[in-house]
Amino acid sequence: MTPTELLPAPPPHAAARRALLAGSAGNLVEWYEFGVYGCFATVIAANFFTPHPGTPGGGAEALVATYASFALAFFFRPVGALLFGRIGDRFGRRPALVLVIGLMTLATTLIGLLPTRADIGAAAPWLLTFLRVLQGLSAGGEFGGAVSLMVEYAPPGRRGLYGAWQSFTVALGLLAGAGTAAALAAVLPAEALYAWGWRIPFLLALPLGTVALWLRTALEEPPGAPPGGPHGGPPGRPAAADPTEAVDATDASGPTGPTGPAGPGEQARAVVLGIGRIMGWSAAGYAFLVVLPSHLQSAFGASFRDALLATTLVNLGFAASILPAGLLSDRVGRRPVMLGGALGIAVLAHPLLHLLQSPGASPQTRAAAVLTAGVLVGLLAGPGPAMLAEMFPRRVRCTGLGLSYALANAVFSGCAGLFITALTTRTADTAIPAHYAAGACALSAVALLTLRGNDHREPLR
């Protein structure tokens, strides 16, 4: 048998499209909910984290508590990445993806049905936090499985574009969340929005999640998966997936060959390096895309509707740049595109935020500022999924890239709202979001310099 015959056949276009759709659908549902939670942070604070629920705004202290619940969910993401990543590496991408979308849909729907503090007292914020933990577990397993599936189905020279669909559906989810919140704010009076209107976006997750679950149950494993499991072994008893076998993309051959096992030190180095490469994406993404509406309200006195409009615009810029950035990275490499985004945010974060708070800035100038911020984050998010997937071999890819992403998000995304709100309240410095995003992106640029120029052309291991 020739070496060519040993290679897996290219996936049929129809199967690749189905994989892309099924992988993307779950991301959309997940980030739709996170977008809704961010947009309704002040409403949730008033209903769950204040001694006298139902009062619009809820106060800075209640908002900090709301973001603490938000952050706690992120700290369970690494647990979800390990749990569902091992399922994806040992038993296949499909079982892991079906489980995570089912759990996410259930938890999100239950938030929409949850009694408020006015109904059941102090138990309400604890129940909300428990459901956020379940969402964190699900979200932790979503990224590794979905990105592995899409990148492994990608035709040659298109991994950046296929991986970018993960980030693109994140943008669509955030836009859907912001758009739903803006529509409700436009048609409902504030009293109705605080009393019951906030539940509607969470309950919409049920039909969305059901469709995503249906798509995923019909999935096939990516081409090239060995018989009996993603990395071999007899059916029913897959070989153990040891995450210490990962090899860093900065040395594609690894210490014992292109697919040979590496020690725990190599695995730790790959995960830490992956975190460094995407920390700017995580920090700037949440500072601009999720935390922005409540910051504009609490720090600048913007109305709820104006804050949602700014959020919609920044997410439009984000969405518009993701797929072109992924495609561009397939041509020129991951490093120049992601470096451009990281350095752009490091340099422009403060001027852009200054424009937003300047009394003399026209609406068009402010719109251009938030659109630019979204585009710069998109330059990181487009190539990012493929870059992470290329750092780990197939047998540990779900776990390795999922853990890198989950840890980066736990530290730099989950804490963004809590950090920005608490520090702004304490110091009265309204530029805290810019300090946060610019500092993280400057550090991330250093890690991105370790990328090799031809990583995007190397075959997946």
CSV table of C-alpha atoms in Angstrom, one decimal:
chain,number,residue,atom,x,y,z
A,1,MET,CA,0.0,0.0,0.0
A,2,THR,CA,1.4,3.4,-1.0
A,3,PRO,CA,1.7,6.3,1.5
A,4,THR,CA,-1.0,8.1,-0.5
A,5,GLU,CA,-3.4,5.3,0.1
A,6,LEU,CA,-2.7,5.4,3.8
A,7,LEU,CA,-3.8,9.1,4.0
A,8,PRO,CA,-7.5,9.7,4.9
A,9,ALA,CA,-9.7,10.7,1.9
A,10,PRO,CA,-10.7,14.3,1.8
A,11,PRO,CA,-14.1,14.8,3.4
A,12,PRO,CA,-17.1,15.1,1.0
A,13,HIS,CA,-18.2,18.7,0.8
A,14,ALA,CA,-21.7,17.9,2.1
A,15,ALA,CA,-20.2,16.2,5.2
A,16,ALA,CA,-17.9,19.1,5.8
A,17,ARG,CA,-20.8,21.6,5.5
A,18,ARG,CA,-22.8,19.6,8.0
A,19,ALA,CA,-19.9,19.5,10.4
A,20,LEU,CA,-19.5,23.2,10.1
A,21,LEU,CA,-23.2,23.8,10.7
A,22,ALA,CA,-23.4,21.5,13.7
A,23,GLY,CA,-20.2,22.7,15.3
A,24,SER,CA,-21.3,26.4,14.8
A,25,ALA,CA,-24.8,26.0,16.0
A,26,GLY,CA,-23.8,25.2,19.6
A,27,ASN,CA,-21.4,28.1,19.7
A,28,LEU,CA,-24.2,30.4,18.7
A,29,VAL,CA,-26.5,29.2,21.4
A,30,GLU,CA,-23.8,29.4,24.1
A,31,TRP,CA,-22.7,33.0,23.2
A,32,TYR,CA,-26.3,34.2,22.6
A,33,GLU,CA,-26.9,33.4,26.3
A,34,PHE,CA,-23.6,35.1,27.4
A,35,GLY,CA,-24.5,38.1,25.4
A,36,VAL,CA,-28.0,38.3,26.9
A,37,TYR,CA,-26.5,37.9,30.4
A,38,GLY,CA,-24.1,40.8,29.8
A,39,CYS,CA,-26.7,43.0,28.3
A,40,PHE,CA,-29.1,42.3,31.2
A,41,ALA,CA,-26.5,42.5,33.9
A,42,THR,CA,-28.1,45.6,35.5
A,43,VAL,CA,-31.6,43.9,35.3
A,44,ILE,CA,-30.3,40.7,36.8
A,45,ALA,CA,-28.6,42.6,39.5
A,46,ALA,CA,-31.9,44.3,40.4
A,47,ASN,CA,-33.8,41.0,40.5
A,48,PHE,CA,-31.3,38.7,42.1
A,49,PHE,CA,-28.6,40.5,44.0
A,50,THR,CA,-30.3,43.5,45.7
A,51,PRO,CA,-32.1,43.4,49.1
A,52,HIS,CA,-35.0,45.2,47.5
A,53,PRO,CA,-35.5,43.5,44.1
A,54,GLY,CA,-37.1,45.2,41.1
A,55,THR,CA,-35.4,48.6,41.5
A,56,PRO,CA,-33.9,49.5,38.2
A,57,GLY,CA,-30.1,49.6,38.2
A,58,GLY,CA,-29.5,47.6,41.3
A,59,GLY,CA,-26.5,49.7,42.4
A,60,ALA,CA,-22.8,49.1,41.9
A,61,GLU,CA,-22.6,46.5,44.7
A,62,ALA,CA,-25.3,44.4,43.1
A,63,LEU,CA,-23.6,44.7,39.7
A,64,VAL,CA,-20.3,43.5,41.2
A,65,ALA,CA,-22.2,40.5,42.6
A,66,THR,CA,-23.8,39.8,39.2
A,67,TYR,CA,-20.4,39.7,37.6
A,68,ALA,CA,-19.0,37.6,40.4
A,69,SER,CA,-21.6,35.0,39.4
A,70,PHE,CA,-20.6,35.5,35.8
A,71,ALA,CA,-16.9,35.0,36.7
A,72,LEU,CA,-17.6,31.8,38.7
A,73,ALA,CA,-19.1,30.2,35.7
A,74,PHE,CA,-15.8,30.9,33.8
A,75,PHE,CA,-13.8,29.2,36.5
A,76,PHE,CA,-15.7,26.0,35.9
A,77,ARG,CA,-14.8,26.1,32.2
A,78,PRO,CA,-11.5,24.3,32.7
A,79,VAL,CA,-13.3,21.5,34.5
A,80,GLY,CA,-15.7,21.2,31.6
A,81,ALA,CA,-12.7,21.3,29.2
A,82,LEU,CA,-11.1,18.4,30.9
A,83,LEU,CA,-14.3,16.4,31.4
A,84,PHE,CA,-15.8,16.8,27.9
A,85,GLY,CA,-12.3,17.1,26.2
A,86,ARG,CA,-11.5,13.6,27.5
A,87,ILE,CA,-14.8,12.3,26.2
A,88,GLY,CA,-14.2,13.9,22.8
A,89,ASP,CA,-10.6,12.5,22.6
A,90,ARG,CA,-11.6,9.0,23.9
A,91,PHE,CA,-15.0,8.3,22.5
A,92,GLY,CA,-15.4,10.8,19.6
A,93,ARG,CA,-16.3,14.4,18.9
A,94,ARG,CA,-20.0,13.8,18.5
A,95,PRO,CA,-20.8,12.4,22.0
A,96,ALA,CA,-19.0,15.3,23.6
A,97,LEU,CA,-20.8,17.9,21.4
A,98,VAL,CA,-24.2,16.4,22.0
A,99,LEU,CA,-23.7,16.4,25.8
A,100,VAL,CA,-22.5,20.0,26.0
A,101,ILE,CA,-25.3,21.4,23.9
A,102,GLY,CA,-27.9,19.5,26.0
A,103,LEU,CA,-26.5,20.8,29.2
A,104,MET,CA,-26.2,24.4,28.0
A,105,THR,CA,-29.8,24.4,26.7
A,106,LEU,CA,-31.2,23.0,29.9
A,107,ALA,CA,-29.3,25.4,32.2
A,108,THR,CA,-30.2,28.5,30.1
A,109,THR,CA,-33.9,27.6,29.9
A,110,LEU,CA,-34.0,27.1,33.7
A,111,ILE,CA,-32.5,30.6,34.2
A,112,GLY,CA,-35.5,32.0,32.3
A,113,LEU,CA,-37.9,30.1,34.7
A,114,LEU,CA,-36.0,31.0,37.9
A,115,PRO,CA,-37.9,32.7,40.7
A,116,THR,CA,-36.3,36.1,41.7
A,117,ARG,CA,-35.2,37.2,45.1
A,118,ALA,CA,-38.6,38.8,45.6
A,119,ASP,CA,-40.2,35.4,45.2
A,120,ILE,CA,-37.9,33.1,47.2
A,121,GLY,CA,-35.5,35.3,49.0
A,122,ALA,CA,-31.7,34.7,49.3
A,123,ALA,CA,-32.0,31.3,47.6
A,124,ALA,CA,-32.5,33.0,44.2
A,125,PRO,CA,-28.9,34.3,43.7
A,126,TRP,CA,-27.6,30.9,44.8
A,127,LEU,CA,-29.8,29.0,42.3
A,128,LEU,CA,-28.8,31.4,39.5
A,129,THR,CA,-25.1,30.9,40.4
A,130,PHE,CA,-25.6,27.1,40.3
A,131,LEU,CA,-27.1,27.3,36.8
A,132,ARG,CA,-24.2,29.5,35.7
A,133,VAL,CA,-21.8,26.8,37.0
A,134,LEU,CA,-23.6,24.3,34.8
A,135,GLN,CA,-23.3,26.6,31.8
A,136,GLY,CA,-19.6,27.0,32.6
A,137,LEU,CA,-19.0,23.3,32.5
A,138,SER,CA,-20.8,23.1,29.2
A,139,ALA,CA,-19.0,26.1,27.7
A,140,GLY,CA,-15.7,24.6,28.7
A,141,GLY,CA,-16.4,21.5,26.7
A,142,GLU,CA,-17.9,23.3,23.7
A,143,PHE,CA,-14.8,25.0,22.3
A,144,GLY,CA,-12.5,22.1,22.2
A,145,GLY,CA,-14.9,19.7,20.6
A,146,ALA,CA,-16.4,22.2,18.1
A,147,VAL,CA,-13.0,23.6,16.9
A,148,SER,CA,-11.5,20.1,16.6
A,149,LEU,CA,-14.5,19.0,14.5
A,150,MET,CA,-14.4,22.0,12.2
A,151,VAL,CA,-10.6,22.1,11.7
A,152,GLU,CA,-10.3,18.4,11.2
A,153,TYR,CA,-13.0,18.6,8.5
A,154,ALA,CA,-11.3,21.5,6.8
A,155,PRO,CA,-9.9,21.0,3.3
A,156,PRO,CA,-6.2,21.7,2.8
A,157,GLY,CA,-5.3,25.4,3.1
A,158,ARG,CA,-8.6,26.3,4.7
A,159,ARG,CA,-8.2,25.5,8.4
A,160,GLY,CA,-8.1,29.2,9.3
A,161,LEU,CA,-11.4,29.8,7.5
A,162,TYR,CA,-13.1,26.8,9.0
A,163,GLY,CA,-11.9,27.5,12.5
A,164,ALA,CA,-13.0,31.1,12.1
A,165,TRP,CA,-16.6,29.9,11.9
A,166,GLN,CA,-16.4,29.1,15.6
A,167,SER,CA,-15.6,32.7,16.3
A,168,PHE,CA,-18.1,34.0,13.7
A,169,THR,CA,-20.9,32.2,15.4
A,170,VAL,CA,-19.7,33.6,18.7
A,171,ALA,CA,-20.2,37.0,17.1
A,172,LEU,CA,-23.6,36.0,15.8
A,173,GLY,CA,-24.6,34.8,19.2
A,174,LEU,CA,-23.5,38.0,20.9
A,175,LEU,CA,-25.3,40.0,18.2
A,176,ALA,CA,-28.5,37.9,18.6
A,177,GLY,CA,-28.3,38.5,22.4
A,178,ALA,CA,-27.7,42.2,22.1
A,179,GLY,CA,-30.3,42.5,19.4
A,180,THR,CA,-32.9,40.6,21.4
A,181,ALA,CA,-32.2,42.8,24.4
A,182,ALA,CA,-32.4,46.0,22.4
A,183,ALA,CA,-35.7,45.0,20.8
A,184,LEU,CA,-37.2,44.2,24.2
A,185,ALA,CA,-35.9,47.5,25.6
A,186,ALA,CA,-37.5,49.3,22.7
A,187,VAL,CA,-41.0,47.7,23.0
A,188,LEU,CA,-41.3,47.2,26.7
A,189,PRO,CA,-41.5,49.8,29.4
A,190,ALA,CA,-38.8,49.6,32.1
A,191,GLU,CA,-41.1,48.2,34.7
A,192,ALA,CA,-42.2,45.3,32.5
A,193,LEU,CA,-38.6,44.6,31.4
A,194,TYR,CA,-37.4,44.3,35.0
A,195,ALA,CA,-40.5,42.4,36.0
A,196,TRP,CA,-40.7,39.7,33.3
A,197,GLY,CA,-39.4,40.8,30.0
A,198,TRP,CA,-35.8,39.8,30.8
A,199,ARG,CA,-36.9,36.1,30.9
A,200,ILE,CA,-37.8,36.0,27.2
A,201,PRO,CA,-34.3,35.8,25.8
A,202,PHE,CA,-33.3,33.0,28.1
A,203,LEU,CA,-36.4,31.0,27.2
A,204,LEU,CA,-35.6,31.3,23.5
A,205,ALA,CA,-32.6,29.2,24.1
A,206,LEU,CA,-34.9,26.1,24.3
A,207,PRO,CA,-35.9,26.0,20.6
A,208,LEU,CA,-32.4,27.2,19.5
A,209,GLY,CA,-30.7,24.5,21.5
A,210,THR,CA,-33.1,21.8,20.3
A,211,VAL,CA,-32.2,22.5,16.7
A,212,ALA,CA,-28.5,22.4,17.5
A,213,LEU,CA,-29.0,19.1,19.4
A,214,TRP,CA,-30.7,17.6,16.4
A,215,LEU,CA,-27.9,18.7,14.0
A,216,ARG,CA,-25.3,17.2,16.3
A,217,THR,CA,-26.9,13.8,16.7
A,218,ALA,CA,-26.6,13.3,12.9
A,219,LEU,CA,-22.9,14.1,12.9
A,220,GLU,CA,-20.2,11.7,11.7
A,221,GLU,CA,-16.7,11.6,13.1
A,222,PRO,CA,-14.1,13.6,11.2
A,223,PRO,CA,-12.2,11.9,8.4
A,224,GLY,CA,-9.2,9.9,9.4
A,225,ALA,CA,-10.5,8.9,12.8
A,226,PRO,CA,-9.1,5.4,13.5
A,227,PRO,CA,-11.5,2.5,13.9
A,228,GLY,CA,-12.8,2.0,17.4
A,229,GLY,CA,-12.2,5.6,18.5
A,230,PRO,CA,-10.6,8.8,17.6
A,231,HIS,CA,-7.1,7.5,18.4
A,232,GLY,CA,-7.5,3.8,18.0
A,233,GLY,CA,-8.2,1.0,20.4
A,234,PRO,CA,-10.8,-1.7,20.3
A,235,PRO,CA,-14.4,-0.6,20.1
A,236,GLY,CA,-15.9,-0.1,23.5
A,237,ARG,CA,-12.5,0.2,25.1
A,238,PRO,CA,-10.8,3.2,23.7
A,239,ALA,CA,-7.2,3.8,24.5
A,240,ALA,CA,-6.7,6.3,27.3
A,241,ALA,CA,-6.3,9.9,26.2
A,242,ASP,CA,-3.4,11.3,28.0
A,243,PRO,CA,-3.3,15.1,27.7
A,244,THR,CA,0.5,15.0,28.5
A,245,GLU,CA,1.0,13.7,24.9
A,246,ALA,CA,0.5,17.1,23.3
A,247,VAL,CA,3.3,18.7,21.4
A,248,ASP,CA,3.7,22.5,21.0
A,249,ALA,CA,3.3,24.0,17.6
A,250,THR,CA,6.6,25.9,18.0
A,251,ASP,CA,8.2,22.5,17.5
A,252,ALA,CA,5.9,20.5,15.2
A,253,SER,CA,8.1,17.4,15.2
A,254,GLY,CA,8.2,17.2,19.0
A,255,PRO,CA,11.0,15.5,21.0
A,256,THR,CA,10.2,12.0,19.6
A,257,GLY,CA,8.8,12.6,16.2
A,258,PRO,CA,5.8,14.2,14.6
A,259,THR,CA,3.3,12.1,16.6
A,260,GLY,CA,5.4,10.7,19.3
A,261,PRO,CA,4.4,11.3,23.0
A,262,ALA,CA,5.9,14.2,24.9
A,263,GLY,CA,6.3,14.5,28.6
A,264,PRO,CA,4.2,16.5,31.1
A,265,GLY,CA,6.5,19.5,30.7
A,266,GLU,CA,5.8,19.7,27.0
A,267,GLN,CA,2.1,19.6,27.6
A,268,ALA,CA,2.2,22.3,30.3
A,269,ARG,CA,4.4,24.4,28.0
A,270,ALA,CA,1.9,24.1,25.1
A,271,VAL,CA,-1.1,25.0,27.3
A,272,VAL,CA,0.7,28.0,28.9
A,273,LEU,CA,1.9,29.2,25.5
A,274,GLY,CA,-1.7,28.8,24.1
A,275,ILE,CA,-3.0,30.9,27.0
A,276,GLY,CA,-0.5,33.6,26.4
A,277,ARG,CA,-1.3,33.7,22.7
A,278,ILE,CA,-5.0,34.2,23.2
A,279,MET,CA,-5.1,36.2,26.5
A,280,GLY,CA,-5.5,39.5,24.5
A,281,TRP,CA,-8.4,38.0,22.6
A,282,SER,CA,-10.0,36.9,25.8
A,283,ALA,CA,-9.5,40.2,27.7
A,284,ALA,CA,-10.3,42.6,24.9
A,285,GLY,CA,-13.2,40.5,23.6
A,286,TYR,CA,-15.0,40.6,26.9
A,287,ALA,CA,-14.1,44.1,27.8
A,288,PHE,CA,-15.5,45.4,24.5
A,289,LEU,CA,-18.1,42.9,23.5
A,290,VAL,CA,-19.8,41.9,26.8
A,291,VAL,CA,-18.9,44.3,29.6
A,292,LEU,CA,-19.3,47.5,27.5
A,293,PRO,CA,-23.1,48.0,28.0
A,294,SER,CA,-23.1,48.0,31.8
A,295,HIS,CA,-19.8,50.1,31.9
A,296,LEU,CA,-21.3,52.8,29.6
A,297,GLN,CA,-24.3,52.9,31.9
A,298,SER,CA,-22.5,52.9,35.3
A,299,ALA,CA,-19.5,55.0,34.3
A,300,PHE,CA,-20.7,57.4,31.7
A,301,GLY,CA,-24.4,57.6,32.5
A,302,ALA,CA,-25.5,56.2,29.1
A,303,SER,CA,-29.1,55.0,28.8
A,304,PHE,CA,-29.9,51.3,28.5
A,305,ARG,CA,-30.8,51.7,24.9
A,306,ASP,CA,-27.7,53.7,23.9
A,307,ALA,CA,-25.5,51.2,25.6
A,308,LEU,CA,-27.2,48.3,23.7
A,309,LEU,CA,-26.8,50.2,20.5
A,310,ALA,CA,-23.0,50.6,21.1
A,311,THR,CA,-22.8,46.9,21.9
A,312,THR,CA,-24.6,46.0,18.7
A,313,LEU,CA,-22.2,48.1,16.7
A,314,VAL,CA,-19.0,46.7,18.3
A,315,ASN,CA,-20.3,43.2,17.6
A,316,LEU,CA,-21.1,44.1,14.0
A,317,GLY,CA,-17.5,45.2,13.5
A,318,PHE,CA,-16.3,42.0,15.3
A,319,ALA,CA,-18.5,39.7,13.1
A,320,ALA,CA,-17.6,41.5,9.8
A,321,SER,CA,-13.8,40.9,10.4
A,322,ILE,CA,-13.7,37.3,11.6
A,323,LEU,CA,-14.0,35.3,8.4
A,324,PRO,CA,-11.8,37.6,6.3
A,325,ALA,CA,-9.2,37.4,9.1
A,326,GLY,CA,-9.4,33.6,9.2
A,327,LEU,CA,-9.1,33.4,5.4
A,328,LEU,CA,-6.2,35.9,5.4
A,329,SER,CA,-4.4,33.8,7.9
A,330,ASP,CA,-4.6,30.8,5.6
A,331,ARG,CA,-2.6,32.9,3.0
A,332,VAL,CA,-0.1,34.9,5.0
A,333,GLY,CA,0.0,32.9,8.3
A,334,ARG,CA,-1.6,33.2,11.7
A,335,ARG,CA,1.2,35.4,13.2
A,336,PRO,CA,0.9,38.6,11.2
A,337,VAL,CA,-2.9,38.7,11.4
A,338,MET,CA,-3.1,38.1,15.1
A,339,LEU,CA,-0.1,40.4,15.9
A,340,GLY,CA,-1.9,43.1,13.9
A,341,GLY,CA,-5.0,42.7,16.1
A,342,ALA,CA,-3.1,42.6,19.4
A,343,LEU,CA,-0.9,45.6,18.7
A,344,GLY,CA,-3.8,47.5,17.3
A,345,ILE,CA,-5.8,47.1,20.5
A,346,ALA,CA,-2.7,47.9,22.6
A,347,VAL,CA,-2.2,51.2,20.8
A,348,LEU,CA,-5.8,52.3,20.1
A,349,ALA,CA,-7.8,51.1,23.2
A,350,HIS,CA,-7.4,54.4,25.1
A,351,PRO,CA,-8.1,56.7,22.1
A,352,LEU,CA,-11.2,54.7,21.2
A,353,LEU,CA,-12.6,54.8,24.7
A,354,HIS,CA,-11.8,58.6,24.9
A,355,LEU,CA,-13.9,59.1,21.8
A,356,LEU,CA,-16.8,57.3,23.4
A,357,GLN,CA,-16.8,59.5,26.5
A,358,SER,CA,-16.0,62.8,24.7
A,359,PRO,CA,-19.0,65.2,24.8
A,360,GLY,CA,-17.9,66.8,21.5
A,361,ALA,CA,-17.7,63.5,19.6
A,362,SER,CA,-20.4,63.1,16.9
A,363,PRO,CA,-22.6,60.0,16.8
A,364,GLN,CA,-20.8,59.0,13.6
A,365,THR,CA,-17.4,59.2,15.3
A,366,ARG,CA,-18.5,57.2,18.2
A,367,ALA,CA,-20.0,54.6,15.9
A,368,ALA,CA,-16.7,54.4,14.0
A,369,ALA,CA,-14.8,54.0,17.3
A,370,VAL,CA,-16.9,51.0,18.5
A,371,LEU,CA,-16.8,49.4,15.0
A,372,THR,CA,-13.0,49.7,15.0
A,373,ALA,CA,-12.7,48.1,18.4
A,374,GLY,CA,-14.8,45.2,17.1
A,375,VAL,CA,-12.7,44.8,14.0
A,376,LEU,CA,-9.5,44.6,16.0
A,377,VAL,CA,-10.8,41.9,18.2
A,378,GLY,CA,-11.9,40.0,15.1
A,379,LEU,CA,-8.3,39.9,13.8
A,380,LEU,CA,-7.5,37.9,16.9
A,381,ALA,CA,-10.6,35.7,16.9
A,382,GLY,CA,-10.5,34.7,13.3
A,383,PRO,CA,-7.2,32.8,13.2
A,384,GLY,CA,-7.3,31.9,16.9
A,385,PRO,CA,-9.2,28.6,16.8
A,386,ALA,CA,-7.0,27.1,14.0
A,387,MET,CA,-3.9,28.4,15.7
A,388,LEU,CA,-4.8,26.5,18.9
A,389,ALA,CA,-5.8,23.4,17.0
A,390,GLU,CA,-2.5,23.3,15.3
A,391,MET,CA,-0.7,23.2,18.6
A,392,PHE,CA,-2.0,19.7,19.6
A,393,PRO,CA,-2.1,16.3,18.0
A,394,ARG,CA,-5.4,14.7,17.2
A,395,ARG,CA,-5.5,12.2,20.1
A,396,VAL,CA,-5.4,15.0,22.7
A,397,ARG,CA,-6.7,18.0,20.6
A,398,CYS,CA,-10.1,18.4,22.3
A,399,THR,CA,-8.5,18.4,25.7
A,400,GLY,CA,-5.4,20.5,24.9
A,401,LEU,CA,-6.9,23.3,23.0
A,402,GLY,CA,-10.1,23.3,25.1
A,403,LEU,CA,-8.0,23.6,28.3
A,404,SER,CA,-5.9,26.5,26.9
A,405,TYR,CA,-9.0,28.4,25.8
A,406,ALA,CA,-10.9,27.7,29.0
A,407,LEU,CA,-8.1,28.8,31.3
A,408,ALA,CA,-7.5,32.0,29.3
A,409,ASN,CA,-11.2,32.8,29.4
A,410,ALA,CA,-11.5,31.9,33.1
A,411,VAL,CA,-8.8,34.4,34.0
A,412,PHE,CA,-9.0,37.1,31.4
A,413,SER,CA,-12.7,37.0,30.4
A,414,GLY,CA,-14.6,35.7,33.4
A,415,CYS,CA,-12.9,38.3,35.6
A,416,ALA,CA,-13.3,41.2,33.1
A,417,GLY,CA,-16.7,42.4,34.3
A,418,LEU,CA,-15.9,41.9,38.0
A,419,PHE,CA,-12.5,43.6,37.7
A,420,ILE,CA,-13.6,46.5,35.5
A,421,THR,CA,-16.7,47.3,37.5
A,422,ALA,CA,-15.1,46.9,40.9
A,423,LEU,CA,-11.9,48.9,40.0
A,424,THR,CA,-13.9,51.6,38.3
A,425,THR,CA,-16.1,52.0,41.3
A,426,ARG,CA,-13.1,52.1,43.7
A,427,THR,CA,-10.9,54.5,41.7
A,428,ALA,CA,-13.4,56.5,39.6
A,429,ASP,CA,-11.1,55.9,36.6
A,430,THR,CA,-13.4,55.4,33.6
A,431,ALA,CA,-10.5,54.2,31.4
A,432,ILE,CA,-10.2,50.9,33.3
A,433,PRO,CA,-11.5,48.8,30.3
A,434,ALA,CA,-8.9,50.4,28.0
A,435,HIS,CA,-6.1,49.7,30.6
A,436,TYR,CA,-7.2,46.1,30.9
A,437,ALA,CA,-7.6,45.4,27.1
A,438,ALA,CA,-4.4,47.2,26.1
A,439,GLY,CA,-2.2,45.5,28.8
A,440,ALA,CA,-3.4,42.0,28.0
A,441,CYS,CA,-2.9,42.5,24.3
A,442,ALA,CA,0.6,43.9,24.8
A,443,LEU,CA,1.5,40.7,26.7
A,444,SER,CA,-0.2,38.5,24.2
A,445,ALA,CA,1.8,40.1,21.3
A,446,VAL,CA,5.0,38.8,22.9
A,447,ALA,CA,3.6,35.2,23.0
A,448,LEU,CA,2.4,35.5,19.4
A,449,LEU,CA,5.9,36.3,18.3
A,450,THR,CA,6.8,32.6,19.0
A,451,LEU,CA,4.5,31.4,16.2
A,452,ARG,CA,6.4,30.1,13.1
A,453,GLY,CA,5.6,31.6,9.8
A,454,ASN,CA,4.7,28.3,8.1
A,455,ASP,CA,2.6,26.7,10.9
A,456,HIS,CA,-0.6,27.2,8.8
A,457,ARG,CA,0.9,25.1,6.0
A,458,GLU,CA,1.9,22.1,8.1
A,459,PRO,CA,-0.5,19.1,8.1
A,460,LEU,CA,-2.4,18.4,11.3
A,461,ARG,CA,-0.9,15.7,13.4
